[in-house]
PDB file of C-alpha atoms in Angstrom:
ATOM      1  CA  MET A   1       0.000   0.000   0.000  1.00  0.00           C
ATOM      2  CA  THR A   2       1.358   3.391  -0.982  1.00  0.00           C
ATOM      3  CA  TYR A   3       0.656   6.352   1.273  1.00  0.00           C
ATOM      4  CA  LYS A   4       0.076   9.486  -0.810  1.00  0.00           C
ATOM      5  CA  GLN A   5      -0.231  13.007   0.563  1.00  0.00           C
ATOM      6  CA  VAL A   6      -0.442  16.378  -1.157  1.00  0.00           C
ATOM      7  CA  LEU A   7       2.278  18.692   0.122  1.00  0.00           C
ATOM      8  CA  ASP A   8       2.017  22.476   0.462  1.00  0.00           C
ATOM      9  CA  PRO A   9      -0.338  23.655  -2.325  1.00  0.00           C
ATOM     10  CA  THR A  10       2.184  26.186  -3.640  1.00  0.00           C
ATOM     11  CA  SER A  11       4.641  23.363  -4.351  1.00  0.00           C
ATOM     12  CA  HIS A  12       2.239  21.445  -6.644  1.00  0.00           C
ATOM     13  CA  SER A  13       3.861  18.307  -5.233  1.00  0.00           C
ATOM     14  CA  VAL A  14       2.814  15.076  -3.599  1.00  0.00           C
ATOM     15  CA  ILE A  15       4.749  12.605  -1.501  1.00  0.00           C
ATOM     16  CA  PHE A  16       4.526   8.845  -1.899  1.00  0.00           C
ATOM     17  CA  ILE A  17       5.605   6.689   1.053  1.00  0.00           C
ATOM     18  CA  LYS A  18       6.041   2.921   1.354  1.00  0.00           C
ATOM     19  CA  GLY A  19       7.443   0.701   4.077  1.00  0.00           C
ATOM     20  CA  PHE A  20       9.526  -2.425   3.552  1.00  0.00           C
ATOM     21  CA  LYS A  21      10.866  -5.143   5.843  1.00  0.00           C
ATOM     22  CA  ASN A  22      13.566  -7.765   5.298  1.00  0.00           C
ATOM     23  CA  VAL A  23      15.258  -5.589   2.657  1.00  0.00           C
ATOM     24  CA  LYS A  24      18.082  -7.518   1.005  1.00  0.00           C
ATOM     25  CA  ASN A  25      19.780  -4.766  -1.041  1.00  0.00           C
ATOM     26  CA  ILE A  26      20.529  -2.056   1.541  1.00  0.00           C
ATOM     27  CA  SER A  27      24.163  -1.670   0.399  1.00  0.00           C
ATOM     28  CA  GLU A  28      23.099  -1.216  -3.226  1.00  0.00           C
ATOM     29  CA  LEU A  29      20.388   1.277  -2.257  1.00  0.00           C
ATOM     30  CA  LYS A  30      22.807   3.273  -0.127  1.00  0.00           C
ATOM     31  CA  GLU A  31      25.316   3.398  -2.992  1.00  0.00           C
ATOM     32  CA  LYS A  32      22.626   4.599  -5.408  1.00  0.00           C
ATOM     33  CA  LEU A  33      21.513   7.266  -2.939  1.00  0.00           C
ATOM     34  CA  PHE A  34      25.074   8.559  -2.651  1.00  0.00           C
ATOM     35  CA  ASP A  35      25.735   8.635  -6.391  1.00  0.00           C
ATOM     36  CA  GLY A  36      22.366  10.295  -7.062  1.00  0.00           C
ATOM     37  CA  SER A  37      20.943   7.557  -9.270  1.00  0.00           C
ATOM     38  CA  LEU A  38      18.153   6.878  -6.753  1.00  0.00           C
ATOM     39  CA  GLN A  39      16.129  10.012  -6.060  1.00  0.00           C
ATOM     40  CA  CYS A  40      14.268   9.316  -2.833  1.00  0.00           C
ATOM     41  CA  CYS A  41      14.498   9.480   0.940  1.00  0.00           C
ATOM     42  CA  ILE A  42      15.140   6.206   2.737  1.00  0.00           C
ATOM     43  CA  CYS A  43      15.007   6.159   6.506  1.00  0.00           C
ATOM     44  CA  LYS A  44      15.038   3.667   9.334  1.00  0.00           C
ATOM     45  CA  LEU A  45      11.573   2.285   9.901  1.00  0.00           C
ATOM     46  CA  SER A  46      12.283   1.906  13.625  1.00  0.00           C
ATOM     47  CA  LEU A  47      12.247   5.705  14.103  1.00  0.00           C
ATOM     48  CA  ILE A  48       9.024   6.367  12.206  1.00  0.00           C
ATOM     49  CA  LEU A  49       5.794   6.060  14.170  1.00  0.00           C
ATOM     50  CA  ASP A  50       3.532   7.414  11.429  1.00  0.00           C
ATOM     51  CA  PRO A  51       3.954   8.561   7.785  1.00  0.00           C
ATOM     52  CA  PHE A  52       2.831  12.018   8.917  1.00  0.00           C
ATOM     53  CA  GLN A  53       6.308  12.510  10.459  1.00  0.00           C
ATOM     54  CA  ILE A  54       7.788  12.294   6.979  1.00  0.00           C
ATOM     55  CA  VAL A  55       5.074  14.514   5.486  1.00  0.00           C
ATOM     56  CA  VAL A  56       5.820  17.282   7.998  1.00  0.00           C
ATOM     57  CA  ALA A  57       9.580  17.000   7.387  1.00  0.00           C
ATOM     58  CA  ALA A  58       9.025  17.015   3.603  1.00  0.00           C
ATOM     59  CA  ASN A  59       6.750  20.054   3.785  1.00  0.00           C
ATOM     60  CA  LYS A  60       9.414  21.920   5.745  1.00  0.00           C
ATOM     61  CA  ALA A  61      11.992  20.967   3.133  1.00  0.00           C
ATOM     62  CA  ILE A  62       9.884  21.902   0.137  1.00  0.00           C
ATOM     63  CA  THR A  63       8.693  25.269   1.506  1.00  0.00           C
ATOM     64  CA  ALA A  64      11.943  26.445   3.095  1.00  0.00           C
ATOM     65  CA  GLY A  65      13.121  28.299   0.016  1.00  0.00           C
ATOM     66  CA  LYS A  66      16.676  27.024   0.398  1.00  0.00           C
ATOM     67  CA  LEU A  67      18.318  23.751   1.289  1.00  0.00           C
ATOM     68  CA  ILE A  68      20.639  23.297   4.239  1.00  0.00           C
ATOM     69  CA  THR A  69      21.730  19.901   2.913  1.00  0.00           C
ATOM     70  CA  LYS A  70      22.573  18.787  -0.629  1.00  0.00           C
ATOM     71  CA  SER A  71      19.153  17.545  -1.778  1.00  0.00           C
ATOM     72  CA  ILE A  72      15.480  17.654  -0.936  1.00  0.00           C
ATOM     73  CA  TYR A  73      15.735  14.046   0.246  1.00  0.00           C
ATOM     74  CA  THR A  74      18.599  14.583   2.688  1.00  0.00           C
ATOM     75  CA  GLU A  75      16.703  17.662   3.814  1.00  0.00           C
ATOM     76  CA  ILE A  76      13.815  15.396   4.856  1.00  0.00           C
ATOM     77  CA  LEU A  77      16.196  13.301   6.989  1.00  0.00           C
ATOM     78  CA  TYR A  78      17.651  16.491   8.452  1.00  0.00           C
ATOM     79  CA  ASN A  79      14.160  17.814   9.255  1.00  0.00           C
ATOM     80  CA  LEU A  80      13.132  14.542  10.909  1.00  0.00           C
ATOM     81  CA  SER A  81      15.880  15.077  13.462  1.00  0.00           C
ATOM     82  CA  ILE A  82      15.916  17.602  16.280  1.00  0.00           C
ATOM     83  CA  SER A  83      19.683  17.963  15.875  1.00  0.00           C
ATOM     84  CA  LYS A  84      21.089  20.943  13.989  1.00  0.00           C
ATOM     85  CA  ASN A  85      24.084  18.776  13.059  1.00  0.00           C
ATOM     86  CA  ILE A  86      23.610  17.518   9.493  1.00  0.00           C
ATOM     87  CA  THR A  87      25.896  14.499   9.862  1.00  0.00           C
ATOM     88  CA  GLN A  88      24.222  13.376  13.091  1.00  0.00           C
ATOM     89  CA  SER A  89      20.774  13.782  11.539  1.00  0.00           C
ATOM     90  CA  LEU A  90      21.638  11.773   8.437  1.00  0.00           C
ATOM     91  CA  GLN A  91      23.298   9.029  10.491  1.00  0.00           C
ATOM     92  CA  LYS A  92      20.428   8.787  12.969  1.00  0.00           C
ATOM     93  CA  PHE A  93      17.561   8.629  10.460  1.00  0.00           C
ATOM     94  CA  GLY A  94      19.362   7.403   7.325  1.00  0.00           C
ATOM     95  CA  ILE A  95      20.134   3.798   6.489  1.00  0.00           C
ATOM     96  CA  ASP A  96      23.239   1.693   7.010  1.00  0.00           C
ATOM     97  CA  GLU A  97      24.072  -1.975   6.467  1.00  0.00           C
ATOM     98  CA  SER A  98      22.619  -2.974   9.853  1.00  0.00           C
ATOM     99  CA  VAL A  99      19.124  -1.858   8.803  1.00  0.00           C
ATOM    100  CA  ASP A 100      16.692  -4.115   6.956  1.00  0.00           C
ATOM    101  CA  ASN A 101      13.371  -2.380   7.681  1.00  0.00           C
ATOM    102  CA  ILE A 102      12.964   0.929   5.851  1.00  0.00           C
ATOM    103  CA  ILE A 103      10.576   3.684   4.857  1.00  0.00           C
ATOM    104  CA  VAL A 104      10.943   5.110   1.344  1.00  0.00           C
ATOM    105  CA  ALA A 105       9.570   8.525   0.370  1.00  0.00           C
ATOM    106  CA  VAL A 106       9.433  10.047  -3.100  1.00  0.00           C
ATOM    107  CA  ILE A 107       8.328  13.580  -3.928  1.00  0.00           C
ATOM    108  CA  ALA A 108       6.719  14.098  -7.326  1.00  0.00           C
ATOM    109  CA  LYS A 109       4.714  16.702  -9.151  1.00  0.00           C
ATOM    110  CA  GLU A 110       0.942  16.278  -8.881  1.00  0.00           C
ATOM    111  CA  ASN A 111      -0.422  13.329 -10.882  1.00  0.00           C
ATOM    112  CA  ASP A 112       3.047  11.863 -11.543  1.00  0.00           C
ATOM    113  CA  SER A 113       3.308   8.563  -9.698  1.00  0.00           C
ATOM    114  CA  VAL A 114       5.381   6.815 -12.383  1.00  0.00           C
ATOM    115  CA  ASN A 115       8.767   7.831 -10.958  1.00  0.00           C
ATOM    116  CA  ALA A 116       7.734   6.826  -7.444  1.00  0.00           C
ATOM    117  CA  GLN A 117       6.601   3.387  -8.582  1.00  0.00           C
ATOM    118  CA  GLN A 118       9.883   2.864 -10.468  1.00  0.00           C
ATOM    119  CA  ILE A 119      11.866   3.760  -7.345  1.00  0.00           C
ATOM    120  CA  PHE A 120       9.791   1.431  -5.155  1.00  0.00           C
ATOM    121  CA  LYS A 121      10.597  -1.413  -7.580  1.00  0.00           C
ATOM    122  CA  GLU A 122      14.305  -0.968  -6.712  1.00  0.00           C
ATOM    123  CA  ILE A 123      13.644  -2.273  -3.194  1.00  0.00           C
ATOM    124  CA  ILE A 124      14.196  -6.009  -2.742  1.00  0.00           C
ATOM    125  CA  GLY A 125      12.125  -6.727   0.331  1.00  0.00           C
ATOM    126  CA  ASP A 126       8.630  -7.296   1.643  1.00  0.00           C
ATOM    127  CA  GLU A 127       6.249  -4.365   1.426  1.00  0.00           C
ATOM    128  CA  ILE A 128       4.427  -3.668   4.686  1.00  0.00           C
ATOM    129  CA  ASN A 129       1.087  -2.091   5.402  1.00  0.00           C
ATOM    130  CA  LEU A 130       1.873   1.305   6.921  1.00  0.00           C
ATOM    131  CA  SER A 131      -0.828   0.742   9.534  1.00  0.00           C
ATOM    132  CA  LEU A 132       1.739  -1.595  11.158  1.00  0.00           C
ATOM    133  CA  LEU A 133       4.276   1.199  11.726  1.00  0.00           C
ATOM    134  CA  LYS A 134       3.253   1.786  15.335  1.00  0.00           C
ATOM    135  CA  GLU A 135       3.888  -1.894  16.066  1.00  0.00           C
ATOM    136  CA  MET A 136       7.232  -1.982  14.236  1.00  0.00           C
ATOM    137  CA  ALA A 137       8.598   1.321  15.547  1.00  0.00           C
ATOM    138  CA  ASN A 138      11.051   1.272  18.439  1.00  0.00           C
ATOM    139  CA  VAL A 139       9.400   3.583  20.969  1.00  0.00           C
ATOM    140  CA  THR A 140      12.494   3.644  23.198  1.00  0.00           C
ATOM    141  CA  ASP A 141      14.692   4.791  20.300  1.00  0.00           C
ATOM    142  CA  ILE A 142      12.072   7.316  19.178  1.00  0.00           C
ATOM    143  CA  ARG A 143      11.819   8.809  22.665  1.00  0.00           C
ATOM    144  CA  LYS A 144      15.601   9.037  22.827  1.00  0.00           C
ATOM    145  CA  ALA A 145      15.870  10.611  19.345  1.00  0.00           C
ATOM    146  CA  TYR A 146      13.279  13.256  20.208  1.00  0.00           C
ATOM    147  CA  LYS A 147      14.246  13.646  23.894  1.00  0.00           C
ATOM    148  CA  ILE A 148      10.775  12.825  25.171  1.00  0.00           C
ATOM    149  CA  SER A 149      10.635  12.574  28.954  1.00  0.00           C
ATOM    150  CA  ASP A 150       8.638  10.011  30.925  1.00  0.00           C
ATOM    151  CA  SER A 151       6.128  12.637  32.039  1.00  0.00           C
ATOM    152  CA  GLU A 152       5.592  13.972  28.512  1.00  0.00           C
ATOM    153  CA  PHE A 153       5.262  10.407  27.203  1.00  0.00           C
ATOM    154  CA  GLN A 154       2.535   9.695  29.757  1.00  0.00           C
ATOM    155  CA  GLU A 155       0.662  12.969  29.225  1.00  0.00           C
ATOM    156  CA  LEU A 156       0.709  13.453  25.437  1.00  0.00           C
ATOM    157  CA  PRO A 157       0.296  11.227  22.400  1.00  0.00           C
ATOM    158  CA  LEU A 158       3.768  10.279  21.148  1.00  0.00           C
ATOM    159  CA  LEU A 159       3.055  11.376  17.571  1.00  0.00           C
ATOM    160  CA  GLU A 160       1.980  14.805  18.805  1.00  0.00           C
ATOM    161  CA  SER A 161       5.282  15.229  20.676  1.00  0.00           C
ATOM    162  CA  ILE A 162       7.271  14.165  17.606  1.00  0.00           C
ATOM    163  CA  ILE A 163       5.422  16.418  15.142  1.00  0.00           C
ATOM    164  CA  THR A 164       5.727  19.404  17.460  1.00  0.00           C
ATOM    165  CA  ARG A 165       9.489  18.947  17.653  1.00  0.00           C
ATOM    166  CA  ILE A 166       9.851  18.576  13.881  1.00  0.00           C
ATOM    167  CA  ALA A 167       7.673  21.626  13.230  1.00  0.00           C
ATOM    168  CA  ILE A 168       9.398  24.004  15.649  1.00  0.00           C
ATOM    169  CA  ASN A 169      12.975  22.734  15.463  1.00  0.00           C
ATOM    170  CA  ASP A 170      14.186  25.608  13.282  1.00  0.00           C
ATOM    171  CA  LEU A 171      12.571  28.137  15.635  1.00  0.00           C
ATOM    172  CA  ILE A 172      14.583  27.032  18.652  1.00  0.00           C
TER     173      ILE A 172
END
């Protein structure tokens, strides 16, 4: 199942998101990301509670007017993190050889899903239903990544805490 969301109306863009488990070609995907032949954002599934996290980070990237990182896709990883350190952000949310469960996001112009579908075909793994994200996410790692205290965790929905941090990170 592909999650599709319209981004900021002025961008005339949409984001397509899919989750995969048991991915067998992480090294190849990482190499293609680095050489630019794979135009997408791939992040660790364990740190994503809901696709809306990625939508908020993508909207920030697409409406910012300028990139802090080298591409719109690394900008999404950077925006997912609360760190202002680019390297730390990319390492925390990006993929490495130890990861086999991933989330893939592709930004396209409205009504252009062809590129996204071609990119998703590059992934050798089992597609997951994104409704399972909450079960597959590592809440301990998410709380650590977003510095969510015990009291906040008990008082507020976790997704609300995450989205708030992503949305206001550049204001702090």
